[in-house]
CSV table of C-alpha atoms in Angstrom, one decimal:
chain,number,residue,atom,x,y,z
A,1472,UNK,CA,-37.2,13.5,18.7
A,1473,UNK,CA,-33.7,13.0,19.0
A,1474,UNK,CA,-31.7,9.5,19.2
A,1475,UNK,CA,-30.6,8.1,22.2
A,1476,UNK,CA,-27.6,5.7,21.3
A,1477,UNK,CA,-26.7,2.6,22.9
A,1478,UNK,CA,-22.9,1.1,22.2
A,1479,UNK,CA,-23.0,-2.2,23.5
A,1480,UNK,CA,-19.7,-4.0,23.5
A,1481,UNK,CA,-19.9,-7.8,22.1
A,1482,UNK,CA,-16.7,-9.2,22.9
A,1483,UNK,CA,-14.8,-9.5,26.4
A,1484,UNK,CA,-11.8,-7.3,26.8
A,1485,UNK,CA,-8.3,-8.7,26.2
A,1486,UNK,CA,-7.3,-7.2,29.6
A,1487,UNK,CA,-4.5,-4.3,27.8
A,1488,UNK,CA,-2.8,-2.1,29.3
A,1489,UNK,CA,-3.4,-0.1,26.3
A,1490,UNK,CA,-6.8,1.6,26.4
A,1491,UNK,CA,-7.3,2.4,22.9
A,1492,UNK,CA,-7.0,-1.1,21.8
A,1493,UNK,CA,-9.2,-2.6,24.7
A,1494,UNK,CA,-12.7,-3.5,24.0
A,1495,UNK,CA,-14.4,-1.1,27.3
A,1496,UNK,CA,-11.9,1.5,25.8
A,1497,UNK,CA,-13.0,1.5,22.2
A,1498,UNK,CA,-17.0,1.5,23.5
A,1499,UNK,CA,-16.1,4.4,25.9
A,1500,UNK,CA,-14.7,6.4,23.1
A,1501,UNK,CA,-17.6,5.8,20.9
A,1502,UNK,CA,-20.7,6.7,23.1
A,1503,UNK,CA,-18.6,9.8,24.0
A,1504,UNK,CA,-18.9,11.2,20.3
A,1505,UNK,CA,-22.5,9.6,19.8
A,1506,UNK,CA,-23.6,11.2,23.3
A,1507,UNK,CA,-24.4,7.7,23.8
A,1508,UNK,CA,-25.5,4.8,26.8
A,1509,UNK,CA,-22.9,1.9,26.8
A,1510,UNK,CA,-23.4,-1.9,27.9
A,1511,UNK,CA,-20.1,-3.3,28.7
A,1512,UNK,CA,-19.5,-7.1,28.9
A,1513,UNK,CA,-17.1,-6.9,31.6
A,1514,UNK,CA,-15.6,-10.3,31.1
A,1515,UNK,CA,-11.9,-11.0,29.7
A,1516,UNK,CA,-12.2,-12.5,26.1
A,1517,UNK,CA,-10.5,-15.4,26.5
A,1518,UNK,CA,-10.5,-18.2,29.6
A,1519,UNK,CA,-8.7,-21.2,30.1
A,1520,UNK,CA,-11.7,-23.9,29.4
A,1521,UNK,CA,-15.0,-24.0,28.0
A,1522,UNK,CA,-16.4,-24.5,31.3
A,1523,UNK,CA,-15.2,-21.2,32.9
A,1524,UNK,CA,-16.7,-19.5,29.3
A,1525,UNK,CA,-20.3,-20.9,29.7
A,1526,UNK,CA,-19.8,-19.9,33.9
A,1527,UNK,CA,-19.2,-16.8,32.5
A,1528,UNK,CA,-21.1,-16.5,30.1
A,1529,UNK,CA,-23.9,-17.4,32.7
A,1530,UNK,CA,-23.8,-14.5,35.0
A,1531,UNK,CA,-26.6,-11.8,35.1
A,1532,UNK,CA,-24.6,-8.8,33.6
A,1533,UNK,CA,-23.2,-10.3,31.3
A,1534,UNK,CA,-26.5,-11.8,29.9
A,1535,UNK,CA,-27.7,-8.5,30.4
A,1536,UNK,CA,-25.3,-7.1,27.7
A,1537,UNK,CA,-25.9,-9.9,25.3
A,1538,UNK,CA,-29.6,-9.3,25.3
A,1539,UNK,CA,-28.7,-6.0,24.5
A,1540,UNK,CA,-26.5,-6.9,21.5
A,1541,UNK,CA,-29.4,-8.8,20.6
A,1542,UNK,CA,-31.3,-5.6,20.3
A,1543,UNK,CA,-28.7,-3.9,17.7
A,1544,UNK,CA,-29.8,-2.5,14.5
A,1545,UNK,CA,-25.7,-1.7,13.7
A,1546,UNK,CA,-22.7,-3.6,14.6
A,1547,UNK,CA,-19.0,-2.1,13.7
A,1548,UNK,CA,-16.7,-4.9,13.5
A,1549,UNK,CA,-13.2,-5.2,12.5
A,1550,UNK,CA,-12.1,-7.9,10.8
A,1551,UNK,CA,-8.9,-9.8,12.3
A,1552,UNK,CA,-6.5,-12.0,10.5
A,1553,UNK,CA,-4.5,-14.8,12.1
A,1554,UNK,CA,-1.5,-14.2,9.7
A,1555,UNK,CA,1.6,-13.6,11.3
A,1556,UNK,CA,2.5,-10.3,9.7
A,1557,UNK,CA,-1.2,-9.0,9.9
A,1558,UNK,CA,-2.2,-9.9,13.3
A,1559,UNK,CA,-2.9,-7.1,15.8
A,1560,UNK,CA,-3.7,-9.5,18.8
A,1561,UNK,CA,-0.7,-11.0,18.0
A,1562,UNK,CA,1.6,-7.8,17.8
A,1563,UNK,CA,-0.3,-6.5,21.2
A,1564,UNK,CA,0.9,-9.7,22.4
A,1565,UNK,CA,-3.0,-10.9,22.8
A,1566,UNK,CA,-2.6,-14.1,21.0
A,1567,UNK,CA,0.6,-16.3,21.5
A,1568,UNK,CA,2.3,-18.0,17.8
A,1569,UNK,CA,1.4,-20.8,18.6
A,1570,UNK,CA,-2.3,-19.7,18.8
A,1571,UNK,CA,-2.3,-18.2,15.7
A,1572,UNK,CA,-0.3,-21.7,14.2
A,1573,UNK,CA,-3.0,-24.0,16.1
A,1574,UNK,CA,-5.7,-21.6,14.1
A,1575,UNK,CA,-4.2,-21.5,10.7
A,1576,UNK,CA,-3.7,-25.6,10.9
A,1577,UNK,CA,-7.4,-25.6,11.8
A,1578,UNK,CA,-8.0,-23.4,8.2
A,1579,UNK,CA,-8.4,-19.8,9.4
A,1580,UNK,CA,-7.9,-17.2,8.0
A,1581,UNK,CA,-9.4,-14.5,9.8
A,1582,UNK,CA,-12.1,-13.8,12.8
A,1583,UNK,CA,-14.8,-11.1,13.4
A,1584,UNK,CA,-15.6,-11.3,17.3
A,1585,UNK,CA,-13.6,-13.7,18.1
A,1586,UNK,CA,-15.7,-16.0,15.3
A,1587,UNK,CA,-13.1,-18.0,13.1
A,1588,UNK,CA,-13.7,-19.0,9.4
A,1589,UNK,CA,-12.0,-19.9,6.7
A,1590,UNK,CA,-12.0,-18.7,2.7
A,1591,UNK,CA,-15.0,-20.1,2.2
A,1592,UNK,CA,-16.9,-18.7,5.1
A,1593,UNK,CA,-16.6,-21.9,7.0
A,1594,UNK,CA,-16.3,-21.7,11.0
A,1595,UNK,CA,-13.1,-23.4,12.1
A,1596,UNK,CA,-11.3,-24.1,15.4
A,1597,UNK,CA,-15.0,-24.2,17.3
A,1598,UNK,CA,-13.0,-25.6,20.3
A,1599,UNK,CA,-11.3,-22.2,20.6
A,1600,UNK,CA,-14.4,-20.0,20.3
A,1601,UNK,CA,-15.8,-22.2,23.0
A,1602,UNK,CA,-13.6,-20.4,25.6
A,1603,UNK,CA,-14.3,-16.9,24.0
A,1604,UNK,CA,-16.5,-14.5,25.9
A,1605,UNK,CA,-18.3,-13.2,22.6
A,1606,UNK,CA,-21.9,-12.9,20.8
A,1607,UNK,CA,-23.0,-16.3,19.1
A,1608,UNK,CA,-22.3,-16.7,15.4
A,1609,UNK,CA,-26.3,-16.7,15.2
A,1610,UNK,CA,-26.8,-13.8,16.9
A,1611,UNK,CA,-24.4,-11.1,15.8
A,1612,UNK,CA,-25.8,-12.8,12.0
A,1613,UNK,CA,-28.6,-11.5,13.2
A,1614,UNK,CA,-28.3,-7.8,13.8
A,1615,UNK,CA,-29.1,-6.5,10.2
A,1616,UNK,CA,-26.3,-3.9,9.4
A,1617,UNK,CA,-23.0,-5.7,10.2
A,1618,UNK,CA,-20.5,-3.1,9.3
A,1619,UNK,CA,-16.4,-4.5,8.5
A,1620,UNK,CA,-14.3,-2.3,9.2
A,1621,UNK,CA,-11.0,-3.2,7.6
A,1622,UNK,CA,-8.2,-2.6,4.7
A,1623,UNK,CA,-4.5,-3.6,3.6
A,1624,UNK,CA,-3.5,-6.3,1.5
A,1625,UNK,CA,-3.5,-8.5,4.5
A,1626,UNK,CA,-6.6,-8.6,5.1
A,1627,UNK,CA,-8.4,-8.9,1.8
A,1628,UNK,CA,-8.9,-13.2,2.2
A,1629,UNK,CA,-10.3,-12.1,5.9
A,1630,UNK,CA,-12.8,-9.8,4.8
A,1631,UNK,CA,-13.8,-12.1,1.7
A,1632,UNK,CA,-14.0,-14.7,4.3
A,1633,UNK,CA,-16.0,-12.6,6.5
A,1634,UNK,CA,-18.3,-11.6,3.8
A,1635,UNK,CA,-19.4,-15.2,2.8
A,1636,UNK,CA,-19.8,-16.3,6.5
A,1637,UNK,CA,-22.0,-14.3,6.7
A,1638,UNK,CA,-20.7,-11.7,9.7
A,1639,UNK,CA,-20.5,-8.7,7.8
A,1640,UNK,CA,-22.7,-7.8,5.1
A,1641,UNK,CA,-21.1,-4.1,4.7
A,1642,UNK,CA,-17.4,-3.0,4.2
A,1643,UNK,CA,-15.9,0.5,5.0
A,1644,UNK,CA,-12.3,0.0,3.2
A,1645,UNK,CA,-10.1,1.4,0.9
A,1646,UNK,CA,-10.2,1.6,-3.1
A,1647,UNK,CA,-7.4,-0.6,-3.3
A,1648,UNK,CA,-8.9,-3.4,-0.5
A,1649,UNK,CA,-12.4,-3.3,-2.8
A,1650,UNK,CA,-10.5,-3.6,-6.2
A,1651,UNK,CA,-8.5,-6.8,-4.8
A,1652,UNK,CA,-11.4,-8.0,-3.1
A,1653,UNK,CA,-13.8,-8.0,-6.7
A,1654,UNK,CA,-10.9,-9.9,-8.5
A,1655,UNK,CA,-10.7,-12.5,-6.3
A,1656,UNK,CA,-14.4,-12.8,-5.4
């Protein structure tokens, strides 16, 4: 018997220009080398109100590629931080400063699909994730090997944040990530 994979992409795309950033991109790329079926949630990943998210969020395909996320065994996540120097969406031009200063005055420090916490593993800035095109906190806790994918000094408090909110619950890093994260842990 051999496995048929199926790459389902959990959070809307942030509408680049530049492919290998962008969330149909990085799916594309992946069920490629796995041979793999993809769901795509073709929806951008942020919108301008909470009501056009839950319209959104509404429509058949869409639902049809969340039930599918339900259905994962294995989720690879990265792990984002909201700091300045350390932000990707924010150097892609994604997130605006003052996004990532309304977050940080809210208490984040990082996000893993679009989900914000703080150190302690507390969700912040719900009003934000409201207009996010993303799987539920519940749901993506439920998919039983949540893989972080993450490393650097900047983003040891978002993967230690990550880890006690429960979204991941495995880490691919480097030795000196692990080391910083167990001293501070």
């Amino acid at each position: 018997n051999s496995i048929h994979p199926i790459v389902v992409q959990l959070v809307g795309a942030v509408g680049t220009h530049n492919f290998e950033y962008d969330g149909h991109g990085v799916v594309q790329r992946l069920a490629a080398k796995l041979g793999g079926e993809v769901y795509y949630l073709n929806a951008p990943f942020m919108v301008e109100s909470e009501e056009i998210a839950q319209s959104l969020i509404g429509n058949q395909s869409i639902q049809e590629t969340f039930s599918m996320g339900k259905k994962c065994e294995l989720a690879l996540l990265g792990v984002g931080s909201v700091d300045l120097e350390y932000s990707s969406y924010y150097h892609a031009g994604y997130m605006s400063k003052n996004v990532l200063e309304y977050l940080q005055a809210e208490g984040v420090i990082g996000g893993v699909c679009g989900i914000h916490f703080d150190l302690e593993g507390k969700i912040r800035a719900q009003d934000f994730q409201n207009k996010l095109i993303s799987i539920s906190t519940e749901d993506l806790r439920k998919i039983p090997n949540r893989v972080g994918v993450a490393g650097g000094v900047g983003k040891i408090r978002p993967i230690l944040g990550a880890i006690r909110a429960g979204l991941i619950n495995i880490l691919a890093t480097d030795s000196m990530t692990a080391r910083e994260l167990l001293a501070i842990s």
